[in-house]
Coordinates of C-alpha atoms in Angstrom, one line a residue:
Chain A
X238 CA -109.3 45.1 -89.1
X239 CA -109.9 45.7 -92.7
X240 CA -113.2 45.0 -94.4
X241 CA -112.9 41.3 -94.8
X242 CA -116.3 40.3 -96.0
X243 CA -118.7 42.3 -98.3
X244 CA -122.2 41.2 -99.3
X245 CA -124.2 42.6 -102.2
X246 CA -128.0 42.4 -102.2
X247 CA -128.4 41.2 -105.8
X248 CA -131.4 42.0 -107.9
X249 CA -132.4 40.7 -111.3
X250 CA -134.2 41.9 -114.4
X251 CA -135.6 38.6 -115.7
X252 CA -132.8 36.1 -116.0
X253 CA -130.0 38.6 -115.7
X254 CA -128.6 40.5 -112.7
X255 CA -129.4 44.2 -112.9
X256 CA -126.8 46.6 -114.0
X257 CA -126.5 48.1 -110.5
X258 CA -125.9 44.7 -109.0
X259 CA -122.9 44.2 -111.3
X260 CA -121.7 47.7 -110.6
X261 CA -121.7 47.0 -106.9
X262 CA -119.9 43.7 -107.2
X263 CA -117.3 45.2 -109.4
X264 CA -116.6 48.0 -106.9
X265 CA -116.7 45.6 -104.0
X266 CA -113.9 43.5 -105.5
X267 CA -111.6 46.5 -104.6
X268 CA -112.6 46.3 -101.0
X269 CA -112.7 42.9 -99.5
X270 CA -111.3 39.5 -99.1
X271 CA -114.6 37.7 -99.5
X272 CA -117.4 38.8 -101.7
X273 CA -120.8 37.1 -101.7
X274 CA -124.3 37.9 -102.9
X275 CA -127.7 37.5 -101.4
X276 CA -130.6 37.1 -103.8
X277 CA -134.3 37.0 -103.4
X278 CA -135.9 35.1 -106.2
X279 CA -136.6 31.7 -107.6
X280 CA -134.0 31.8 -110.4
X281 CA -130.6 32.1 -108.7
X282 CA -129.2 29.3 -110.8
X283 CA -129.6 31.3 -114.0
X284 CA -127.7 34.3 -112.4
X285 CA -124.8 32.4 -110.8
X286 CA -122.6 32.6 -113.8
X287 CA -122.7 36.3 -114.3
X288 CA -122.6 37.0 -110.5
X289 CA -119.5 34.8 -110.3
X290 CA -117.9 36.5 -113.3
X291 CA -118.3 39.8 -111.4
X292 CA -116.7 38.5 -108.2
X293 CA -119.3 36.8 -106.0
X294 CA -118.1 33.4 -104.9
X295 CA -121.4 32.4 -103.2
X296 CA -125.0 33.5 -103.7
X297 CA -127.4 32.9 -100.9
X298 CA -130.8 32.5 -102.5
X299 CA -134.2 32.7 -101.0
X300 CA -137.5 32.2 -102.9
X301 CA -140.0 34.8 -101.7
X302 CA -143.0 33.3 -103.4
X303 CA -145.5 36.1 -103.9
X304 CA -144.3 38.2 -100.9
X305 CA -142.5 41.5 -101.5
X306 CA -138.8 40.7 -102.2
X307 CA -137.4 43.5 -100.0
X308 CA -139.3 42.3 -96.9
X309 CA -138.3 38.7 -97.4
X310 CA -134.7 39.9 -98.1
X311 CA -134.4 41.8 -94.9
X312 CA -135.6 38.9 -92.8
X313 CA -133.3 36.5 -94.7
X314 CA -130.3 38.9 -94.4
X315 CA -130.8 39.3 -90.7
X316 CA -130.6 35.6 -90.0
X317 CA -127.7 35.1 -92.5
X318 CA -125.7 38.0 -91.1
X319 CA -126.0 36.4 -87.6
X320 CA -124.4 33.3 -89.1
X321 CA -121.8 34.7 -91.5
X322 CA -120.9 38.2 -90.1
X323 CA -120.2 40.3 -93.2
X324 CA -118.6 43.7 -92.4
X325 CA -120.5 45.6 -95.2
X326 CA -123.7 45.0 -97.0
X327 CA -124.4 47.0 -100.2
X328 CA -127.8 47.6 -101.7
X329 CA -128.9 49.2 -104.9
X330 CA -130.9 52.4 -104.5
X331 CA -133.8 50.6 -106.1
X332 CA -137.4 49.9 -105.0
X333 CA -136.6 46.5 -103.5
X334 CA -133.2 47.5 -102.3
X335 CA -134.7 50.4 -100.3
X336 CA -137.3 48.1 -98.7
X337 CA -134.6 45.6 -97.7
X338 CA -132.0 48.1 -96.3
X339 CA -134.7 50.0 -94.3
X340 CA -136.1 46.9 -92.6
X341 CA -132.7 45.4 -92.0
X342 CA -131.5 48.5 -90.3
X343 CA -134.2 48.2 -87.7
X344 CA -133.7 44.4 -87.3
X345 CA -130.0 44.9 -86.6
X346 CA -130.3 48.4 -85.1
X347 CA -127.7 49.8 -87.5
X348 CA -127.7 53.2 -89.3
X349 CA -127.9 53.4 -93.0
X350 CA -126.1 55.6 -95.6
X351 CA -128.1 55.9 -98.8
X352 CA -127.9 57.6 -102.2
X353 CA -124.2 56.8 -102.3
X354 CA -122.2 57.7 -105.4
X355 CA -118.8 56.7 -104.1
X356 CA -117.5 54.1 -101.7
X357 CA -114.1 53.6 -100.1
X358 CA -112.5 51.7 -97.3
X359 CA -109.9 53.4 -95.1
X360 CA -108.5 50.7 -92.9
X361 CA -111.5 49.4 -91.1
X362 CA -113.5 52.5 -91.9
X363 CA -116.0 52.6 -94.7
X364 CA -116.8 56.0 -96.3
X365 CA -119.8 56.6 -98.5
X366 CA -120.0 59.8 -100.6
X367 CA -123.4 61.3 -101.6
X368 CA -124.5 64.5 -103.2
X369 CA -126.7 67.0 -101.4
X370 CA -128.4 70.3 -102.4
X371 CA -129.3 69.0 -105.9
X372 CA -125.7 67.8 -106.5
X373 CA -123.7 71.0 -105.8
X374 CA -122.2 69.7 -102.6
X375 CA -120.5 66.3 -102.0
X376 CA -120.6 64.8 -98.5
X377 CA -118.4 61.9 -97.4
X378 CA -119.7 60.1 -94.3
X379 CA -118.2 57.2 -92.4
X380 CA -119.9 54.6 -90.3
X381 CA -119.2 54.6 -86.6
X382 CA -120.2 51.8 -84.2
X383 CA -120.4 48.1 -85.0
X384 CA -120.4 46.3 -88.3
X385 CA -122.2 45.3 -90.4
X386 CA -122.4 48.7 -92.2
X387 CA -125.4 49.1 -94.5
X388 CA -125.2 51.3 -97.6
X389 CA -127.4 51.9 -100.6
X390 CA -125.7 53.1 -103.8
X391 CA -127.2 54.9 -106.7
X392 CA -127.2 53.2 -110.1
X393 CA -124.4 54.2 -112.5
X394 CA -122.1 55.2 -109.7
X395 CA -119.4 52.7 -110.8
X396 CA -118.6 50.8 -114.0
X397 CA -119.4 47.1 -114.2
X398 CA -116.6 44.9 -115.4
X399 CA -116.3 41.1 -115.3
X400 CA -113.3 39.9 -113.3
X401 CA -113.3 36.4 -114.7
X402 CA -114.5 34.5 -111.6
X403 CA -116.1 31.0 -111.7
X404 CA -119.9 30.8 -111.3
X405 CA -121.0 31.6 -107.8
X406 CA -122.0 28.6 -105.6
X407 CA -125.8 28.8 -105.0
X408 CA -126.8 28.2 -101.4
X409 CA -130.5 28.0 -101.1
X410 CA -131.9 29.1 -97.8
X411 CA -135.6 28.8 -96.7
X412 CA -137.8 31.9 -96.6
X413 CA -137.9 33.1 -93.0
X414 CA -141.0 34.1 -91.1
X415 CA -141.2 37.9 -91.6
X416 CA -144.2 38.3 -89.3
X417 CA -147.1 40.6 -90.3
X418 CA -144.7 42.3 -92.7
X419 CA -144.4 39.1 -94.6
X420 CA -148.2 38.9 -95.2
X421 CA -147.9 41.5 -97.9
X422 CA -148.9 39.8 -101.2
X423 CA -148.2 40.6 -104.8
X424 CA -151.5 39.8 -106.5
X425 CA -150.7 40.8 -110.1
X426 CA -147.6 41.9 -112.1
X427 CA -148.1 44.4 -114.9
X428 CA -145.3 44.8 -117.4
X429 CA -145.8 48.1 -119.3
X430 CA -144.9 47.9 -122.9
X431 CA -141.8 49.9 -123.5
X432 CA -140.4 50.6 -126.9
X433 CA -136.7 51.2 -127.0
X434 CA -134.1 51.1 -124.2
X435 CA -134.6 51.5 -120.5
X436 CA -134.2 55.1 -119.2
X437 CA -131.1 54.3 -117.2
X438 CA -129.4 52.4 -120.0
X439 CA -130.3 54.5 -123.0
X440 CA -127.5 56.2 -125.0
X441 CA -129.9 59.1 -125.7
X442 CA -132.4 60.5 -123.2
X443 CA -135.0 63.1 -124.1
X444 CA -136.8 64.7 -121.2
X445 CA -139.7 67.1 -121.0
X446 CA -140.6 69.7 -118.4
X447 CA -143.2 72.4 -117.6
X448 CA -142.2 74.3 -120.7
X449 CA -144.1 71.8 -122.8
X450 CA -147.2 73.7 -121.7
X451 CA -149.5 70.7 -121.4
X452 CA -149.6 66.9 -121.0
X453 CA -150.7 66.6 -124.6
X454 CA -147.4 67.9 -125.9
X455 CA -145.4 65.1 -124.3
X456 CA -146.0 62.4 -126.9
X457 CA -145.6 64.4 -130.1
X458 CA -142.4 66.2 -128.9
X459 CA -140.6 64.1 -126.2
X460 CA -141.7 60.6 -127.1
X461 CA -141.4 61.2 -130.8
X462 CA -137.9 62.6 -130.6
X463 CA -136.7 59.9 -128.2
X464 CA -138.1 57.2 -130.6
X465 CA -136.4 58.8 -133.6
X466 CA -133.0 58.8 -131.8
X467 CA -133.4 55.3 -130.5
X468 CA -133.5 56.7 -126.9
X469 CA -135.6 56.7 -123.8
X470 CA -138.0 59.4 -122.6
X471 CA -137.8 61.1 -119.2
X472 CA -139.4 63.9 -117.3
X473 CA -138.8 66.6 -114.7
X474 CA -140.4 66.3 -111.3
X475 CA -142.7 69.2 -112.1
X476 CA -144.6 67.3 -114.8
X477 CA -144.6 64.1 -112.8
X478 CA -146.1 66.0 -109.9
X479 CA -148.6 67.5 -112.3
X480 CA -149.7 64.0 -113.3
X481 CA -148.7 64.4 -117.0
X482 CA -146.4 61.3 -117.0
X483 CA -145.8 58.5 -114.4
X484 CA -143.1 58.6 -111.7
X485 CA -141.1 56.0 -113.5
X486 CA -140.0 58.6 -116.0
X487 CA -138.8 61.1 -113.4
X488 CA -135.1 62.1 -113.7
X489 CA -133.6 63.8 -110.7
X490 CA -132.7 63.5 -107.0
X491 CA -136.1 61.9 -106.3
X492 CA -136.2 59.7 -109.4
X493 CA -133.6 58.2 -111.7
X494 CA -130.1 59.1 -112.4
X495 CA -129.1 58.9 -116.0
X496 CA -125.7 59.3 -117.7
X497 CA -126.4 58.9 -121.4
X498 CA -124.2 60.0 -124.2
X499 CA -126.7 62.7 -125.0
X500 CA -129.3 64.2 -122.8
X501 CA -131.9 66.5 -124.4
X502 CA -133.9 68.7 -122.0
X503 CA -137.0 70.1 -123.6
X504 CA -138.8 72.9 -121.7
X505 CA -136.9 72.1 -118.5
X506 CA -135.7 75.1 -116.5
X507 CA -133.1 73.1 -114.5
X508 CA -134.2 72.9 -110.9
X509 CA -131.2 71.6 -108.8
X510 CA -133.3 68.6 -108.0
X511 CA -133.5 67.7 -111.7
X512 CA -129.9 68.5 -112.5
X513 CA -128.5 66.0 -109.9
X514 CA -130.1 63.3 -112.0
X515 CA -128.6 64.2 -115.4
X516 CA -125.5 66.4 -115.0
X517 CA -123.3 63.3 -115.3
X518 CA -124.5 63.0 -119.0
X519 CA -121.6 63.2 -121.5
X520 CA -123.4 65.8 -123.6
X521 CA -126.4 68.0 -122.7
X522 CA -128.6 69.8 -125.2
X523 CA -131.3 72.1 -123.8
X524 CA -134.1 73.9 -125.5
X525 CA -135.9 76.5 -123.4
X526 CA -137.7 79.8 -124.0
X527 CA -136.2 81.5 -120.9
X528 CA -132.6 82.6 -121.8
X529 CA -131.9 82.8 -118.0
X530 CA -132.9 79.2 -117.3
X531 CA -130.3 77.5 -115.1
X532 CA -130.2 74.5 -117.4
X533 CA -128.2 76.6 -119.9
X534 CA -125.4 76.9 -117.3
X535 CA -124.6 73.2 -117.8
X536 CA -125.7 72.6 -121.4
X537 CA -123.1 72.0 -124.1
X538 CA -125.6 73.2 -126.7
X539 CA -128.3 75.6 -125.5
X540 CA -131.1 76.7 -127.8
X541 CA -133.1 79.7 -126.5
X542 CA -136.4 79.1 -128.2
X543 CA -139.9 77.6 -128.1
X544 CA -139.9 73.9 -127.9
X545 CA -143.1 73.9 -129.9
X546 CA -141.3 75.5 -132.8
X547 CA -137.8 74.0 -132.5
X548 CA -138.7 70.4 -131.8
X549 CA -141.2 69.8 -134.7
X550 CA -138.6 71.1 -137.2
X551 CA -135.9 68.9 -135.6
X552 CA -138.2 65.9 -135.8
X553 CA -139.0 66.6 -139.4
X554 CA -135.4 66.9 -140.3
X555 CA -134.6 63.6 -138.6
X556 CA -137.5 61.9 -140.3
X557 CA -136.3 63.2 -143.7
X558 CA -132.9 61.5 -143.1
X559 CA -134.2 58.1 -142.3
Chain B
X238 CA -160.8 54.8 -90.3
X239 CA -158.0 56.9 -88.8
X240 CA -155.1 57.8 -91.0
X241 CA -151.8 59.3 -89.9
X242 CA -149.5 61.1 -92.3
X243 CA -145.8 61.8 -91.8
X244 CA -145.2 65.5 -92.7
X245 CA -141.8 67.0 -92.9
X246 CA -141.3 70.7 -92.5
X247 CA -138.4 71.8 -94.6
X248 CA -136.6 75.0 -95.7
X249 CA -137.8 76.4 -99.0
X250 CA -136.3 73.9 -101.6
X251 CA -136.0 76.7 -104.2
X252 CA -133.5 78.5 -102.0
X253 CA -130.0 77.0 -102.3
X254 CA -129.3 74.9 -99.2
X255 CA -126.5 75.5 -96.7
X256 CA -125.0 73.5 -93.9
X257 CA -124.3 74.8 -90.4
X258 CA -120.9 74.6 -88.8
X259 CA -121.9 71.2 -87.3
X260 CA -123.0 69.9 -90.7
X261 CA -126.7 70.0 -89.9
X262 CA -129.0 71.7 -92.4
X263 CA -129.4 75.4 -92.1
X264 CA -133.1 75.8 -91.1
X265 CA -133.1 79.5 -90.5
X266 CA -135.6 80.3 -93.4
X267 CA -139.3 79.9 -92.8
X268 CA -140.1 76.2 -93.0
X269 CA -142.8 74.9 -95.2
X270 CA -144.5 71.5 -95.7
X271 CA -142.5 69.3 -98.0
X272 CA -144.3 69.2 -101.4
X273 CA -143.8 65.4 -101.4
X274 CA -146.0 65.2 -98.3
X275 CA -148.9 67.0 -99.9
X276 CA -149.8 63.9 -101.8
X277 CA -150.0 61.8 -98.6
X278 CA -152.2 64.4 -96.9
X279 CA -154.5 64.6 -99.9
X280 CA -154.7 60.8 -100.2
X281 CA -155.5 60.5 -96.5
X282 CA -158.3 63.0 -96.7
X283 CA -159.8 61.2 -99.7
X284 CA -159.5 57.8 -98.2
X285 CA -161.0 59.0 -94.9
X286 CA -163.8 60.6 -96.8
X287 CA -164.5 57.4 -98.8
X288 CA -164.4 55.3 -95.6
X289 CA -167.2 57.6 -94.3
X290 CA -165.4 58.9 -91.3
X291 CA -162.3 58.9 -89.1
X292 CA -159.6 61.4 -88.5
X293 CA -156.5 62.4 -90.5
X294 CA -153.7 63.0 -88.1
X295 CA -150.4 64.7 -89.1
X296 CA -147.1 63.5 -87.5
X297 CA -144.0 65.6 -87.6
X298 CA -140.6 66.0 -86.1
X299 CA -139.1 69.5 -86.2
X300 CA -136.9 71.8 -84.1
X301 CA -138.2 74.8 -82.1
X302 CA -141.9 73.7 -82.0
X303 CA -142.3 74.5 -85.7
X304 CA -145.8 74.3 -86.9
X305 CA -145.8 76.4 -90.2
X306 CA -145.9 73.3 -92.4
X307 CA -148.3 71.5 -90.2
X308 CA -150.8 74.4 -90.5
X309 CA -150.9 73.8 -94.3
X310 CA -151.8 70.2 -93.8
X311 CA -154.4 71.2 -91.1
X312 CA -155.8 73.8 -93.4
X313 CA -156.3 71.2 -96.1
X314 CA -158.6 69.4 -93.7
X315 CA -156.6 67.2 -91.3
X316 CA -158.0 67.0 -87.8
X317 CA -155.0 67.4 -85.6
X318 CA -151.2 66.9 -85.4
X319 CA -148.6 65.3 -83.2
X320 CA -145.3 67.3 -83.2
X321 CA -142.2 66.0 -81.7
X322 CA -139.8 68.8 -80.9
X323 CA -136.7 68.4 -78.7
X324 CA -133.2 69.7 -78.8
X325 CA -132.0 66.2 -78.2
X326 CA -133.1 65.3 -81.7
X327 CA -130.5 67.6 -83.4
X328 CA -128.3 65.4 -85.6
X329 CA -130.7 62.5 -85.8
X330 CA -130.2 60.1 -88.7
X331 CA -133.0 58.3 -90.5
X332 CA -133.2 55.3 -88.1
X333 CA -133.5 57.6 -85.1
X334 CA -136.1 59.7 -86.9
X335 CA -138.0 56.5 -87.7
X336 CA -137.9 55.5 -84.0
X337 CA -139.4 58.9 -83.1
X338 CA -142.1 58.7 -85.8
X339 CA -143.1 55.1 -84.8
X340 CA -143.6 56.3 -81.3
X341 CA -145.6 59.3 -82.6
X342 CA -147.9 56.8 -84.4
X343 CA -148.6 55.2 -81.1
X344 CA -149.1 58.6 -79.5
X345 CA -151.6 59.5 -82.1
X346 CA -154.0 56.8 -81.0
X347 CA -155.9 54.3 -83.0
X348 CA -154.2 54.5 -86.4
X349 CA -155.3 52.1 -89.1
X350 CA -153.1 53.4 -91.9
X351 CA -149.9 55.4 -92.0
X352 CA -149.1 57.3 -95.2
X353 CA -145.7 58.8 -96.1
X354 CA -143.9 60.2 -99.1
X355 CA -141.2 57.9 -100.7
X356 CA -138.5 60.3 -99.5
X357 CA -138.2 63.9 -98.3
X358 CA -137.1 66.6 -100.7
X359 CA -134.2 67.8 -98.5
X360 CA -132.5 64.8 -96.8
X361 CA -133.9 62.1 -99.2
X362 CA -132.5 59.1 -97.3
X363 CA -135.7 57.3 -98.4
X364 CA -135.8 54.6 -95.7
X365 CA -138.2 56.0 -93.2
X366 CA -141.4 54.4 -94.5
X367 CA -140.2 50.8 -94.2
X368 CA -138.2 51.5 -91.1
X369 CA -141.3 52.8 -89.3
X370 CA -143.2 49.8 -90.5
X371 CA -140.6 47.4 -89.2
X372 CA -140.5 49.2 -85.9
X373 CA -144.3 49.0 -85.6
X374 CA -144.3 45.4 -86.9
X375 CA -146.7 46.4 -89.7
X376 CA -146.6 45.5 -93.4
X377 CA -145.2 48.2 -95.7
X378 CA -146.5 48.8 -99.2
X379 CA -144.0 51.1 -100.8
X380 CA -143.9 53.3 -104.0
X381 CA -147.7 53.4 -104.4
X382 CA -149.1 55.1 -107.5
X383 CA -152.7 54.1 -106.6
X384 CA -154.2 53.3 -103.3
X385 CA -157.5 51.7 -102.3
X386 CA -158.8 50.6 -98.9
X387 CA -161.7 48.1 -98.4
X388 CA -162.7 45.4 -95.9
X389 CA -159.7 46.0 -93.6
X390 CA -157.3 45.6 -96.5
X391 CA -155.1 48.1 -98.4
X392 CA -154.4 47.5 -102.1
X393 CA -151.9 49.5 -104.0
X394 CA -150.3 49.7 -107.4
X395 CA -146.6 49.5 -106.6
X396 CA -144.2 51.1 -109.0
X397 CA -141.6 48.7 -110.4
X398 CA -138.9 48.9 -113.0
X399 CA -141.0 47.0 -115.5
X400 CA -144.4 48.6 -114.8
X401 CA -146.4 48.1 -111.6
X402 CA -147.4 45.3 -109.2
X403 CA -150.8 45.1 -107.5
X404 CA -149.9 44.5 -103.8
X405 CA -152.2 43.9 -100.9
X406 CA -151.9 43.7 -97.1
X407 CA -154.3 43.8 -94.1
X408 CA -154.5 46.9 -91.9
X409 CA -152.8 48.5 -90.0
X410 CA -150.1 49.1 -92.6
X411 CA -147.7 51.7 -93.9
X412 CA -148.1 53.0 -97.5
X413 CA -145.6 55.3 -99.1
X414 CA -147.0 57.3 -102.0
X415 CA -145.2 58.6 -105.1
X416 CA -145.5 62.2 -106.3
X417 CA -148.5 62.8 -108.5
X418 CA -150.6 60.0 -107.0
X419 CA -153.5 62.5 -106.4
X420 CA -153.8 66.2 -106.9
X421 CA -153.4 68.0 -103.6
X422 CA -156.2 70.5 -102.9
X423 CA -155.5 74.2 -102.1
X424 CA -156.5 75.1 -98.6
X425 CA -159.6 77.2 -98.6
X426 CA -159.8 80.5 -96.6
X427 CA -162.2 78.8 -94.2
X428 CA -159.7 75.9 -93.9
X429 CA -156.8 78.3 -93.1
X430 CA -158.8 80.0 -90.4
X431 CA -160.0 76.7 -88.9
X432 CA -156.4 75.3 -88.9
X433 CA -155.3 78.0 -86.4
X434 CA -157.5 76.4 -83.7
X435 CA -156.8 72.7 -84.5
X436 CA -154.9 70.8 -81.8
X437 CA -151.2 70.2 -82.1
X438 CA -150.0 67.8 -79.4
X439 CA -146.4 68.9 -78.9
X440 CA -144.2 66.3 -77.2
X441 CA -140.6 65.7 -76.2
X442 CA -138.4 62.6 -76.6
X443 CA -139.1 61.7 -73.0
X444 CA -142.9 62.0 -73.5
X445 CA -142.6 59.3 -76.1
X446 CA -140.6 57.0 -73.8
X447 CA -137.5 57.2 -75.8
X448 CA -134.0 57.6 -74.4
X449 CA -132.2 60.8 -75.5
X450 CA -129.1 58.7 -75.9
X451 CA -130.7 56.7 -78.7
X452 CA -131.5 59.7 -80.9
X453 CA -129.8 62.9 -82.2
X454 CA -126.0 62.9 -82.5
X455 CA -125.7 60.2 -79.9
X456 CA -127.8 57.8 -81.9
X457 CA -126.6 58.5 -85.4
X458 CA -123.5 56.4 -85.4
X459 CA -122.2 58.0 -88.6
X460 CA -119.8 60.9 -89.0
X461 CA -119.4 63.3 -91.8
X462 CA -115.7 63.3 -92.7
X463 CA -115.7 65.9 -95.5
X464 CA -117.9 68.3 -97.3
X465 CA -116.9 69.8 -100.7
X466 CA -118.2 71.4 -103.8
X467 CA -119.1 69.1 -106.7
X468 CA -117.1 69.7 -109.9
X469 CA -118.9 72.3 -111.9
X470 CA -120.0 71.7 -115.4
X471 CA -119.2 74.4 -117.9
X472 CA -121.8 76.0 -120.2
X473 CA -121.1 75.5 -123.9
X474 CA -122.6 77.1 -126.9
X475 CA -125.8 79.0 -126.6
X476 CA -127.8 80.1 -129.6
X477 CA -131.1 82.0 -130.1
X478 CA -133.6 80.2 -132.3
X479 CA -134.0 82.3 -135.4
X480 CA -136.1 79.5 -137.0
X481 CA -133.2 77.4 -138.0
X482 CA -131.6 76.5 -134.7
X483 CA -132.7 72.9 -135.3
X484 CA -130.0 72.5 -137.9
X485 CA -127.4 73.2 -135.3
X486 CA -128.9 70.5 -133.1
X487 CA -128.8 68.0 -136.1
X488 CA -125.2 68.9 -136.6
X489 CA -124.4 68.4 -132.9
X490 CA -126.0 65.0 -133.0
X491 CA -124.2 64.1 -136.2
X492 CA -120.8 65.0 -134.6
X493 CA -121.6 62.7 -131.7
X494 CA -122.5 60.0 -134.2
X495 CA -125.9 59.3 -132.6
X496 CA -127.6 59.9 -135.9

């Protein structure tokens, strides 16, 4: 038996599928005969075209109302899986994807493989690759036992490419009763104003670390440089832990994985936990006072110096050009 | 209000990790509390304080009756701990671990709120919070960057891609907290001394009413097929800042056509 049906737990950013959703669909086209999506949200009709273009023939859609999407998604998936029996269900390693795969694994009593960065099918075996120890070791793991196999894949693990399919057929399914879990309510949604691109999609990412010295240095150095380069700002775990910047900016194993054209690390020593989130960048520039900092071991251009001296001059030079 | 906190005891994350011959994590170094769990412990202590009473109870699963990391959480002010330690747990995957922790919540007694980190620093599967919630039949409020409890309800600010959502559920519930949500206190000398005498209820898989065949290697239903070194990235040019290093950065960016 080969993998004959794959499902992707689709997510959206407004009226567009997320980049990771399309990456997963593109990859899944290599694997299976049938490829379908399951989507939790009210606007499946607006996504059907792009989902279809990337390979999904059908999208099962459930409207969660003001419940948490991952919780509703797990309950809907459990009942749909009983009916349609997919061999493999892929999730994005995202906030809602993680809620959904976790609860579904309990409902079906199936193990999960998460943080995947590669995926392949070997006959009826499905193998998920993930990085451990801050990315210096790669581990391939295969599922044993009964399908469906549940895997969560990190953003940017695959390239998204349209395959020219027709719009996916939207099959609306009612929101199932998720018990007490389903009582969780979203009361308000806050969209934080963001100038420039998203962290995971930016061509240039400028991140700051402990070497900035204080929370007050983040704006004038990191934010300012990111803005001038049309990029996004990120952070090491150390300064997120210290409360200088929100978790949303964290780049690393626990945080976001970025692969920009240029990654600029300011005052970041390069803990393994950070490097796993950025070492896939095309080019890395690092500025750090400590000549022995591990970040220099992977930087294409390393500047041994004080960020408080180097970066203001760099900013001034860039401002003078524009 | 009684609050339980999942606490993982892990090898020092600053020492490069190693796998044993059976592909389990080398745990030979002295374990310590996972930094990610310090936020849950601190949050629990603050919430219990605000509620005007109740216990903070630590829950942990670790080989060899390990308590080094638990003592840190007890020294911060937690009342007691439940430690599940059993050779049958070696090789456990996330789902088996969640089954054990859900039973530990029941063992702990009257728990109103369970706090966890979003993922551990070593294994970082990141599914335990919602898995435990599903096993208990409780709501899960994940990725909290702010937590409040009042009138039998918990309200959080849940991190989203776009910003945050305000999410609410009734107790009992599971909340996973992000790093930096509160500032963990340092244990005082008095706290460290007191921690030595705080009760740790050490139990086995059988004590929890679980079948050894459902956990550990037997329950994992996944098999590591290969382990290899990731491709190394080479270091490039390294310069000392003599006051003009920024010009080299400008040049580098020009060559890449990002400016």
